[in-house]
XYZ file of C-alpha atoms in Angstrom:
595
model
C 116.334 159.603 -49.064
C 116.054 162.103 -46.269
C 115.852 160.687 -42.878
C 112.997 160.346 -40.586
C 113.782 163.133 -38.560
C 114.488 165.649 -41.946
C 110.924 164.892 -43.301
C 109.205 165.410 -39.887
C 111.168 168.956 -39.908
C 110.308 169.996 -42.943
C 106.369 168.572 -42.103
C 106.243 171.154 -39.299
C 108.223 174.081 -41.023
C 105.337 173.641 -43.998
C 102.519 173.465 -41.128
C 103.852 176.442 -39.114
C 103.854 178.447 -42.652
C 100.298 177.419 -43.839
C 99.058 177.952 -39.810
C 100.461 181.605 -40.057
C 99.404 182.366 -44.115
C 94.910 180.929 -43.157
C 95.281 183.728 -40.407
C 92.885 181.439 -38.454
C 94.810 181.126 -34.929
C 96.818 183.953 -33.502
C 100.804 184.315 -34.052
C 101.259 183.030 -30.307
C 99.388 180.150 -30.235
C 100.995 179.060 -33.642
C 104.452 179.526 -32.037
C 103.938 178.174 -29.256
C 102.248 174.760 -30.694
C 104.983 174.660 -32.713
C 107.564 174.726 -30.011
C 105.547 172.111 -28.409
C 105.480 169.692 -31.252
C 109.466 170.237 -31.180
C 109.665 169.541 -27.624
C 106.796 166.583 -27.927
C 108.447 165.306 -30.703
C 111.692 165.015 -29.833
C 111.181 163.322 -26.268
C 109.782 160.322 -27.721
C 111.829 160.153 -31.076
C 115.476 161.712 -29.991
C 117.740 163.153 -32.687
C 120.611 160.616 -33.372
C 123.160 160.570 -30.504
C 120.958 162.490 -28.100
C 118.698 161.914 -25.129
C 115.159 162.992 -24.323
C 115.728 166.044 -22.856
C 118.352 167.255 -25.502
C 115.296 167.545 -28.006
C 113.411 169.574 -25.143
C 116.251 171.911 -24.223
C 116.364 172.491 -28.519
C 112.753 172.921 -28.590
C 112.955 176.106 -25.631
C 116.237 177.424 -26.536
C 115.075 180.418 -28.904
C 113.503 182.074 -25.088
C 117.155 182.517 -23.826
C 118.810 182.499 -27.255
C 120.909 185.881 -28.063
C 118.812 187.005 -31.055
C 115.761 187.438 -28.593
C 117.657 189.167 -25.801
C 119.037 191.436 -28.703
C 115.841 192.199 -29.871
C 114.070 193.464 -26.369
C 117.211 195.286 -25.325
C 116.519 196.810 -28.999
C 112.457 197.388 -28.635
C 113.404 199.013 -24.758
C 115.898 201.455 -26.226
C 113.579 202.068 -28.638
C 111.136 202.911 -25.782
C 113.299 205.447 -23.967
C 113.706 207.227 -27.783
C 109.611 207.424 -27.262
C 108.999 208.173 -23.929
C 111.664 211.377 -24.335
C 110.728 212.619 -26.987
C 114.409 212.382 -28.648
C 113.366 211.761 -32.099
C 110.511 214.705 -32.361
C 112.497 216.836 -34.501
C 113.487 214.110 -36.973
C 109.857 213.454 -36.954
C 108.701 216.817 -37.423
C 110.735 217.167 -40.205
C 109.858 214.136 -42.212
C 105.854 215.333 -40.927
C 106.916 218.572 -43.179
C 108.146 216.306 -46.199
C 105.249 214.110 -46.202
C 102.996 217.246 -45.584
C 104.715 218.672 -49.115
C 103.937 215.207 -50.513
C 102.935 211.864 -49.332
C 104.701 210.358 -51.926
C 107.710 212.553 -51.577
C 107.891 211.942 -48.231
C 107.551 207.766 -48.443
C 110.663 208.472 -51.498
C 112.510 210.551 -49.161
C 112.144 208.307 -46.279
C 112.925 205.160 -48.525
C 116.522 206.470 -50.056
C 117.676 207.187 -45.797
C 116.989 204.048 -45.032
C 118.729 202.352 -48.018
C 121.520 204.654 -48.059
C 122.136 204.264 -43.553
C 122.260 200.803 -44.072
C 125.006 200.471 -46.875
C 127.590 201.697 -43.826
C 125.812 200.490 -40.865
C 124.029 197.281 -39.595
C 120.518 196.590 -40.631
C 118.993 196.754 -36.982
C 120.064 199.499 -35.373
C 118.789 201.255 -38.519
C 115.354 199.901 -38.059
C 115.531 201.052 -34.540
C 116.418 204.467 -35.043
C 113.744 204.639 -37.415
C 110.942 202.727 -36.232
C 110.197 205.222 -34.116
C 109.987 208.210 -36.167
C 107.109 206.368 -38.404
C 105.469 205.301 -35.164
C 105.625 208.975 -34.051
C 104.211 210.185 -37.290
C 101.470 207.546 -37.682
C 100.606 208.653 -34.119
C 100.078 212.540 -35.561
C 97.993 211.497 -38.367
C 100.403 211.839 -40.914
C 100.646 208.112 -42.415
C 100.091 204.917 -41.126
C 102.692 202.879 -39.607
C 101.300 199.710 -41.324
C 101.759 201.705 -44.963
C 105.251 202.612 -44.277
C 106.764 200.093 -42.105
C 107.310 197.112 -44.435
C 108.633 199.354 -46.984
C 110.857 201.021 -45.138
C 112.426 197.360 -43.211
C 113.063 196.172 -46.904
C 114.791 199.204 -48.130
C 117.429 199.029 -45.032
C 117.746 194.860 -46.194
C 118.219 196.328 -49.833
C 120.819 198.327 -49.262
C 123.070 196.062 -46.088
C 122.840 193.694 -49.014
C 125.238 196.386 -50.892
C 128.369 196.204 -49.182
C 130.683 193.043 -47.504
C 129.894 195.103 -43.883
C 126.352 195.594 -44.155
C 125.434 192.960 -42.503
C 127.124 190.256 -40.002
C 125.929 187.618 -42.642
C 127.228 189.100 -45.224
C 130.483 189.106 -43.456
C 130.111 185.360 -42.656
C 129.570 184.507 -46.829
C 132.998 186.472 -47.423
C 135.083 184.667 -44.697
C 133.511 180.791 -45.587
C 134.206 181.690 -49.495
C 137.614 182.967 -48.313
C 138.315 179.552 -45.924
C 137.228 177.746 -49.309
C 139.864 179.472 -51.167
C 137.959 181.922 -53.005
C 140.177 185.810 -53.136
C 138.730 188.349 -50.479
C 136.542 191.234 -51.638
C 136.317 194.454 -50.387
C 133.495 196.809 -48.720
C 132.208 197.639 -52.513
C 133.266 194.748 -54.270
C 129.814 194.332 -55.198
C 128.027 197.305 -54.989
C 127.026 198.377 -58.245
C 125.348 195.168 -58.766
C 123.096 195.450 -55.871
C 122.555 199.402 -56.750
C 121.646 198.676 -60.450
C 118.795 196.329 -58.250
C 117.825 198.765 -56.067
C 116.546 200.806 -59.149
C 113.721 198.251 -59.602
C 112.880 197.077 -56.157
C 112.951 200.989 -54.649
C 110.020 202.144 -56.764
C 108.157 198.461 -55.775
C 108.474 199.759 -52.467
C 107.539 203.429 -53.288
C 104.437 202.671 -55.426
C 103.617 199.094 -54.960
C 104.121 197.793 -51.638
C 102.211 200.335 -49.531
C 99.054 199.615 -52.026
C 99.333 195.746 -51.042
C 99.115 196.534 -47.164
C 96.166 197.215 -45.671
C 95.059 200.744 -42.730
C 95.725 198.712 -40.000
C 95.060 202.010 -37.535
C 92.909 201.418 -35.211
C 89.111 203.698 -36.097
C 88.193 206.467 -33.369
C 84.686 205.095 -32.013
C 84.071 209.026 -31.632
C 85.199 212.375 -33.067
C 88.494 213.662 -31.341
C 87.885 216.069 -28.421
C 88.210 220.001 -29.498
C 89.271 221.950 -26.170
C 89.134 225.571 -25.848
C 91.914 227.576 -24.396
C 93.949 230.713 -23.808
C 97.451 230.876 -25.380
C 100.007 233.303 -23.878
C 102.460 234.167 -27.121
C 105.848 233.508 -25.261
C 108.646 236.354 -25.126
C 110.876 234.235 -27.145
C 108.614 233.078 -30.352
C 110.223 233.541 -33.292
C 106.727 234.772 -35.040
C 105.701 237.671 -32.769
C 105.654 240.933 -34.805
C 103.872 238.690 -37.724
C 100.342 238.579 -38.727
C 98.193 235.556 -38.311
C 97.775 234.936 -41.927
C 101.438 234.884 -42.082
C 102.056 232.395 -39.059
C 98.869 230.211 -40.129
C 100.843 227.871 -42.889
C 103.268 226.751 -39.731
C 100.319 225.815 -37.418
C 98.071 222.640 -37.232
C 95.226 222.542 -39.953
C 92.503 221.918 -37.506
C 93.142 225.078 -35.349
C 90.562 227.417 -34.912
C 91.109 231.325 -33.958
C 88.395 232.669 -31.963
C 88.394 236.542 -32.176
C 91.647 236.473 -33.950
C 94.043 239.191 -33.553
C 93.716 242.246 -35.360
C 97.255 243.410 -35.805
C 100.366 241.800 -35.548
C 100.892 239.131 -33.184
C 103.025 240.657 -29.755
C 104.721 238.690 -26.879
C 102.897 237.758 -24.114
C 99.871 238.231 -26.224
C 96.744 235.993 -25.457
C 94.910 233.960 -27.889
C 91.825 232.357 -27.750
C 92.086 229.480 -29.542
C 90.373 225.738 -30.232
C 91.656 222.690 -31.126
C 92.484 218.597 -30.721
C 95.022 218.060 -27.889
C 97.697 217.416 -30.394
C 97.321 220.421 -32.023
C 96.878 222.505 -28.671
C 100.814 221.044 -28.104
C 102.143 221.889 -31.691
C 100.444 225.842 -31.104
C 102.408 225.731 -27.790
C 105.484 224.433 -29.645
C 105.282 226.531 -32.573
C 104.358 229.870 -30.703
C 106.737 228.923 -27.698
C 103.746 229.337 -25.644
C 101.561 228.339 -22.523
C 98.044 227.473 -21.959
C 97.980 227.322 -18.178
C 100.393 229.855 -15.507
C 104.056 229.499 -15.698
C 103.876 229.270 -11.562
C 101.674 225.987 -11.873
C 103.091 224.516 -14.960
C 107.133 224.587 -12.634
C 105.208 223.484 -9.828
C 104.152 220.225 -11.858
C 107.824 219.489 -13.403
C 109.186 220.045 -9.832
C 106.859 217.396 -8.466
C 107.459 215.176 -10.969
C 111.316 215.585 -10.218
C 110.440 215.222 -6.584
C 108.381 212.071 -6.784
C 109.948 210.416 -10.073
C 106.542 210.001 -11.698
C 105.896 210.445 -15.090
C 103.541 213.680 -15.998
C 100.129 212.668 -17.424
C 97.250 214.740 -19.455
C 94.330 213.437 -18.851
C 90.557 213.957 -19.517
C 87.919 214.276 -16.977
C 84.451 214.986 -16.910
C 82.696 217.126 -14.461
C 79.721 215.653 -12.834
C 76.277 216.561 -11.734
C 77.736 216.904 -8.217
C 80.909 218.701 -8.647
C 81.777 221.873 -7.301
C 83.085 223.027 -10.346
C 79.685 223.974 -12.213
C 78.968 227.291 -12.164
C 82.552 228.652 -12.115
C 84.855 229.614 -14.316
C 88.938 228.090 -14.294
C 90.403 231.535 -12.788
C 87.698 231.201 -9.807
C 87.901 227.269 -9.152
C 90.747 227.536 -7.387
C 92.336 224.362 -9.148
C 95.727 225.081 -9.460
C 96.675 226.236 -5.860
C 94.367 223.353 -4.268
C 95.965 220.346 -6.291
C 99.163 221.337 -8.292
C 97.388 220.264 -11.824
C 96.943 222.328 -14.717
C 93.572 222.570 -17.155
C 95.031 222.981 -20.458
C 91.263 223.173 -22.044
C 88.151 222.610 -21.846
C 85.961 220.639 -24.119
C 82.067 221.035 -24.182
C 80.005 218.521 -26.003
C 76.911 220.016 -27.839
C 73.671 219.815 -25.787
C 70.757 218.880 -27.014
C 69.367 222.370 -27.735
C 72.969 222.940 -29.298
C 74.531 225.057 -26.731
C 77.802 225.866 -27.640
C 80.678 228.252 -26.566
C 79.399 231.589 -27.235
C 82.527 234.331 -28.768
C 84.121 236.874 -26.031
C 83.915 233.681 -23.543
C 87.129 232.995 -24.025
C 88.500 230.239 -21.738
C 86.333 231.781 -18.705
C 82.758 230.239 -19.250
C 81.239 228.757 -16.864
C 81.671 225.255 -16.161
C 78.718 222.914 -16.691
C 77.880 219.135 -16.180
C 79.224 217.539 -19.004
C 82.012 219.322 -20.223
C 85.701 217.400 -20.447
C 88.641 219.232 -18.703
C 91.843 218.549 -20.054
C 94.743 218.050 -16.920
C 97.809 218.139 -16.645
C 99.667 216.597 -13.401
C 100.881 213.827 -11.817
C 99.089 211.076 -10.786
C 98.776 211.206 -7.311
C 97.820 214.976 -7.745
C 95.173 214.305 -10.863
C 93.386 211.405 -8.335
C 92.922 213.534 -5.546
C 91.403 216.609 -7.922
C 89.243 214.173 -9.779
C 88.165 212.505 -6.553
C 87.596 215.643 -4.656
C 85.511 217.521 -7.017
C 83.788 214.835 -8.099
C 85.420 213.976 -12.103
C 85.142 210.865 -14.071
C 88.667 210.354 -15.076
C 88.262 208.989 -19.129
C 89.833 206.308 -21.122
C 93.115 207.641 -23.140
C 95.457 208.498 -20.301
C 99.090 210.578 -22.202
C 101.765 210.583 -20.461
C 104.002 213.639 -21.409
C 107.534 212.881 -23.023
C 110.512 213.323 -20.404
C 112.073 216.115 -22.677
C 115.084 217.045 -20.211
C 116.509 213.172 -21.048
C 116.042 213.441 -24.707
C 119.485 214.165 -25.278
C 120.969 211.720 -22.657
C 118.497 208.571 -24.184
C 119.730 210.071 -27.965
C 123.528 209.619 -26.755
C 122.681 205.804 -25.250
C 121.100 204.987 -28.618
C 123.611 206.752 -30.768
C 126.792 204.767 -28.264
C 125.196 201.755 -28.761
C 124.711 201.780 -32.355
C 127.991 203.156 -33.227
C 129.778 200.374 -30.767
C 128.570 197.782 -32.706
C 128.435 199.289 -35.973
C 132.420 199.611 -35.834
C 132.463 196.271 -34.848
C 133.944 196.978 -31.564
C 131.353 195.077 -29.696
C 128.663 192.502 -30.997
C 124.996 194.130 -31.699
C 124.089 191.787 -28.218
C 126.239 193.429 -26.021
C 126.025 197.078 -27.050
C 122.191 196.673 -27.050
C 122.085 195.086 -23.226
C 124.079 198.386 -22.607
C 122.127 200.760 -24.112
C 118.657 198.876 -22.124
C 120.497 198.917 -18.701
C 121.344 202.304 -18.941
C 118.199 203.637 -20.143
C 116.980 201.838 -16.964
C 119.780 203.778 -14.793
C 118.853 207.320 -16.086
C 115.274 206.927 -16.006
C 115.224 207.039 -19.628
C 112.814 203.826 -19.177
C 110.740 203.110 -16.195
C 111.051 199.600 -15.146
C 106.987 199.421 -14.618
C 106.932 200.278 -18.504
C 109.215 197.715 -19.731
C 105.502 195.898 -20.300
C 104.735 198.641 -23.423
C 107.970 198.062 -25.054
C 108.141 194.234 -25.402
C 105.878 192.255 -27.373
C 104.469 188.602 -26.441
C 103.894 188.345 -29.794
C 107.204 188.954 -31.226
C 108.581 187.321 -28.108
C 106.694 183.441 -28.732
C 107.360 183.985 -32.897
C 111.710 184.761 -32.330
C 111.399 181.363 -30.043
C 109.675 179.360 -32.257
C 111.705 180.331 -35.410
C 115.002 179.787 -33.715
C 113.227 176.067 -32.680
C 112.433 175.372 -36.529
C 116.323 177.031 -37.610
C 117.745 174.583 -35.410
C 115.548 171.647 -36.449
C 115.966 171.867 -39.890
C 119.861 172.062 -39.752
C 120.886 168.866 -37.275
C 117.710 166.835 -38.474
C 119.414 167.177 -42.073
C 116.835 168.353 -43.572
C 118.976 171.781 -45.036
C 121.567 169.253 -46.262
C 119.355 166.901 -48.227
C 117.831 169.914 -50.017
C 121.121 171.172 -51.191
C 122.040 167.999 -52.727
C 118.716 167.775 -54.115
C 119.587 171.042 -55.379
C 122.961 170.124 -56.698
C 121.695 167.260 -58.391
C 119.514 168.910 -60.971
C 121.010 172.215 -61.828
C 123.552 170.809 -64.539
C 120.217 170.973 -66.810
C 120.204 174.594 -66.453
C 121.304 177.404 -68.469
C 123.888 180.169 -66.038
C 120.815 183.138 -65.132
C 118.818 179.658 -63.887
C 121.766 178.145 -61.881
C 122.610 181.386 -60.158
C 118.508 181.869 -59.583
C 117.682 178.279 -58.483
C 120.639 178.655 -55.724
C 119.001 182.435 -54.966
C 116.183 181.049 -54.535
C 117.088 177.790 -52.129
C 119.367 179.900 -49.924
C 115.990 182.919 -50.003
C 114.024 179.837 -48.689
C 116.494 179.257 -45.982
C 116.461 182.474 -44.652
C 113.057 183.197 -44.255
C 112.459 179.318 -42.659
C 115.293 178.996 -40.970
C 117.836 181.513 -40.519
C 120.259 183.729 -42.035
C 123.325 182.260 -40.421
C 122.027 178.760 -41.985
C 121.606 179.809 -45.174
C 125.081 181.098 -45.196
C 126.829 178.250 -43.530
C 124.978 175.701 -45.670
C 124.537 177.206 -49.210
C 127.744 178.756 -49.408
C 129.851 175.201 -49.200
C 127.028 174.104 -51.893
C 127.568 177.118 -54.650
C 131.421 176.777 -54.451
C 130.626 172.430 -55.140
C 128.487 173.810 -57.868
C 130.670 175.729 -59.568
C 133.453 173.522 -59.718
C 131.048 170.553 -60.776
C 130.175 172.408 -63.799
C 132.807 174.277 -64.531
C 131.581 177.844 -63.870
C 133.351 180.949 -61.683
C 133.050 180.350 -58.360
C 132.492 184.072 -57.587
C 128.586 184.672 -59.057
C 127.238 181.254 -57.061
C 128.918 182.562 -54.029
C 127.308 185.920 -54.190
C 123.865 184.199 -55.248
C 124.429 182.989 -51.994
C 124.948 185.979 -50.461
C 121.792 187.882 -52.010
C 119.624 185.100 -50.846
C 120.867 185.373 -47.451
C 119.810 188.994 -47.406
C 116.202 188.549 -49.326
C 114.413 187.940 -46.379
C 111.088 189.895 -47.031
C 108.259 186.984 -46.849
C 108.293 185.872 -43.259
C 108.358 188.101 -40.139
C 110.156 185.063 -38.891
C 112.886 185.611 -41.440
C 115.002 188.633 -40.047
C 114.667 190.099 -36.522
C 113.728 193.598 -37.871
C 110.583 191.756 -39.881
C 109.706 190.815 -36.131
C 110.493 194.462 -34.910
C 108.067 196.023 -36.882
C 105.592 193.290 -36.834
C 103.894 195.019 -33.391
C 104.223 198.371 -34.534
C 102.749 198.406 -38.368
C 99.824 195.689 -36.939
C 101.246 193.385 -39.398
C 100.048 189.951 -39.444
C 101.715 187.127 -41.258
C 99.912 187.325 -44.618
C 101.167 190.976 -44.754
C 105.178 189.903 -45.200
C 103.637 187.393 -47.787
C 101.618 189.650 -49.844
C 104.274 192.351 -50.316
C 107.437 189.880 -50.043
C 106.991 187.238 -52.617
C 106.772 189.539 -55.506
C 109.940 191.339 -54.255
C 111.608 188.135 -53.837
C 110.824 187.345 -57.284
C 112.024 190.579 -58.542
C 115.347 190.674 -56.759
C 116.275 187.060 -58.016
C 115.001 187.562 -62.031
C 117.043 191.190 -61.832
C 120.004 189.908 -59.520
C 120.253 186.786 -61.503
C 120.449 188.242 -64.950
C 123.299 191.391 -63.555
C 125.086 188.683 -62.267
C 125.596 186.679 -65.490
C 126.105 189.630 -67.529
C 128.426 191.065 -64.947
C 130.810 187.301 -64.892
C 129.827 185.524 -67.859
């Protein structure tokens, strides 16, 4: 019989699961009740040789344990990649992949992920990635929630594929070795795992992103169009081509007015219209300007100058600003407050005024309209409070483009350092954070955006319940349960019933206790009834690595978990049936493969 202490564990693992499936009370509160039933509980009913405050120093640990340190130093890098714009062109061109196809795209992106991780540890994959599918829900292109999931179980597919894909993977190998099993090298296993892949990749292509739902978050209105004057630059690799020629490359929802007649020369202005975002990627495509080169240096030299961050913002004029009546090239904006007006937006009236052709970006300003501002803060306050503007919800601040390469070099050092195994995934990660604060990579006022409470509270709490169900004995007395029934089983259902107890380890507990405890119990198994030691051992090992059905399983499930929306029904819906389908398919290659 399990002890007192095993059955209370696995009471509040089972609660802590059924809390998080209803979707009743929010991920915090259930982690942090659940800590507090650890901490209760333990106080008045100590573990065996321990005090009191043993059980409440177990309950806490998970806030100063390694894995959650790992994982902010891993979410502020991931920050600085954001904030400096050093994974736009990756972005871009997986934008112009999923523009060809949607479904192309989600393959394309699916087979990088799977193939990174065979060579290279399964988080700092997710982290270089993450990003890019943030960046590309934010343009539109596909939401993070769709692509997210999918993506975090095709880099656990394929560190499943090779002995240094992951560190438990690594720690399987040395326990079979201590137990006298021969060692195996990097691919010892590979073609197993690949054959897999050729069932669960097309789950994730065509399956999994039909299970989760649009968690973006609706407009409540119609995305601002704002009317400007482009300046062609001298170096754009389109001038001497015709519009219709240049119009595939540009944003869908641009509008020409009076388009150009002939072909399109430097220095050339256009009038045209558009959303902010596709304002930038005209700008970025046409290597052009939409406000004076004099104001726009002005700007990035105050910015240098002050260390601020620079901000587009939108403001609308008033019935008492001084603006109304004039036009941009008479206000007088620029030389009076150092801020750019990038466009300017005018809501229909109720007659249905609108911009009238051959206006060009010189009407005349009216109460109502929305500017669209570039500057830094201190500069946009005193224009908005001078002329009398309502700054608006939705504050952008610009990417810091001149550190994109330095933050790309931190995250690329840090990745590769512990990738090579030359320094734990901890360390390298607090490296990569502290210098991103150092170069100004990452502001220490924004460390706020990058961290999640949420993810925070849930890493505790599942390192609580990992700890719990190990010294209560609770992981013990299920793998002699275990052990104690499988003799009635045919080979595919021995190697599946150990998949699957180790699979429930991982996502309840943790990877490194799967590993520890259901390797010792395959290699008893085997020899009890007489069958190779080598297929229990890497059942073992796959069930260590299937850890799709609980964000609290993995720390990249928890990575994403902020980003993609995701609530805890979400790793439930879409990992249980790959769960199933990795153990029925592993299961049956493995017995084939060794029997």
């Amino acid at each position: 019989m399990p002890s007192f202490h095993a059955i209370a564990a696995m009471v509040v693992t089972i609660a802590m699961f059924v809390a998080f499936a209803r979707g009743r009370m929010s991920t915090e509160i259930v982690s942090l009740l659940t800590i507090a039933v650890i901490a209760v509980g333990l106080y008045f009913f100590p573990l065996e040789g321990t005090g009191p405050t043993d059980g409440i120093q177990l309950a806490f640990s998970g806030f100063g344990h390694y894995a959650l340190i790992t994982i902010c130093a891993l979410m502020i890098m991931g920050r600085g990649l954001v904030t400096t714009g050093a994974l736009e062109p990756a972005a871009r061109f997986l934008e112009r992949v999923f523009k060809l196809n949607v479904q192309l795209g989600l393959l394309v992106s699916l087979i990088i992920a799977f193939g990174l991780s065979m060579g290279v540890n399964d988080t700092p994959v997710v982290v270089l990635l993450l990003p890019i599918f943030v960046s590309l829900a934010a343009r539109g292109v596909i939401p993070a929630s769709k692509t997210l999931i999918p993506i975090n179980a095709a880099v656990l597919i394929g560190g499943m594929a090779t002995t240094i894909g992951t560190s438990t993977n690594i720690l399987v190998v040395s326990i079979a070795g201590d137990l006298g099993m021969p060692p195996m090298g990097v691919f010892h296993y590979t073609p197993i795992v690949l054959t897999a892949s050729l069932f669960a990749l097309p789950y994730l292509w065509l399956i999994a992103p039909r299970l989760l739902r649009d968690n973006t978050v609706a407009e409540t209105h119609a995305a601002r169009r704002f009317r400007t004057r482009l300046r062609v630059g001298e170096e754009s690799a389109l001038s001497g081509q015709v519009l219709a020629t240049i119009l595939p490359r540009l944003p869908a929802d641009l509008e020409f007015h009076e388009p150009p007649q002939g072909p399109i020369q430097p220095q050339q202005q256009l009038t045209i219209s558009g959303t902010h975002e596709a304002l930038e990627e005209a700008m970025r495509t046409l290597k052009g300007e939409v406000a004076p080169a004099w104001v726009l240096d002005r700007i990035k030299r105050s910015s240098n100058a002050s260390g601020e961050d620079i901000a587009v913002v939108e403001m609308t004029v008033t019935a008492d600003s001084r603006l109304i009546n004039r036009t941009l090239s008479t206000s007088g904006i620029a030389d009076l407050y150092g801020v750019a007006v990038l466009g300017v937006h005018r809501p229909e009236r109720l007659i249905g005024e609108r911009h009238r052709d051959g206006e060009g970006a010189d009407l005349r300003i009216a109460e109502g309209d929305v500017l669209l501002v570039m500057g830094i803060s201190a500069d946009l306050a005193d224009f908005a409070r001078a002329d009398s503007l309502l700054i608006l919800e939705g504050v952008r601040e610009l990417p810091r483009r001149s550190k994109a390469v330095l933050s790309a070099g931190i995250m690329v050092g840090s990745v590769g350092l512990a990738s090579i195994g030359l320094l734990p995934i901890a360390i390298s990660a607090l490296a990569g954070a502290i210098l991103m604060f150092v170069t100004g990579c990452v502001k220490f006022d924004r460390v706020g955006r990058a961290l999640s409470a949420q993810v925070i509270v849930l890493v505790a709490a599942s390192i609580a319940i990992g700890r719990i169900i190990l010294e209560s004995g609770a992981a013990a007395w299920l793998g002699e349960v275990l052990a104690s029934g499988l003799q009635f089983l045919p080979p595919a259902g021995v190697l599946a019933a150990i998949m699957l107890f180790v699979t429930l380890l991982t996502n309840f507990a943790s990877n490194a206790t799967a590993a520890t405890v259901g390797t010792p119990i395959a290699f008893a198994v085997a020899q009890q009834l007489g069958m190779p030691p080598e297929p229990l051992i890497l059942a073992v090992l796959f069930g260590c690595n299937l850890c799709y059905a609980t964000p609290i399983a993995y720390q990249t499930n928890m990575l994403i978990m902020s980003e993609g929306g995701y609530e805890f029904r979400d790793y439930i819906r879409t990992g249980l049936p790959l769960v199933l389908l990795m153990v029925t398919t592993l299961s049956i290659l493995l017995v084939t493969t060794y029997m």
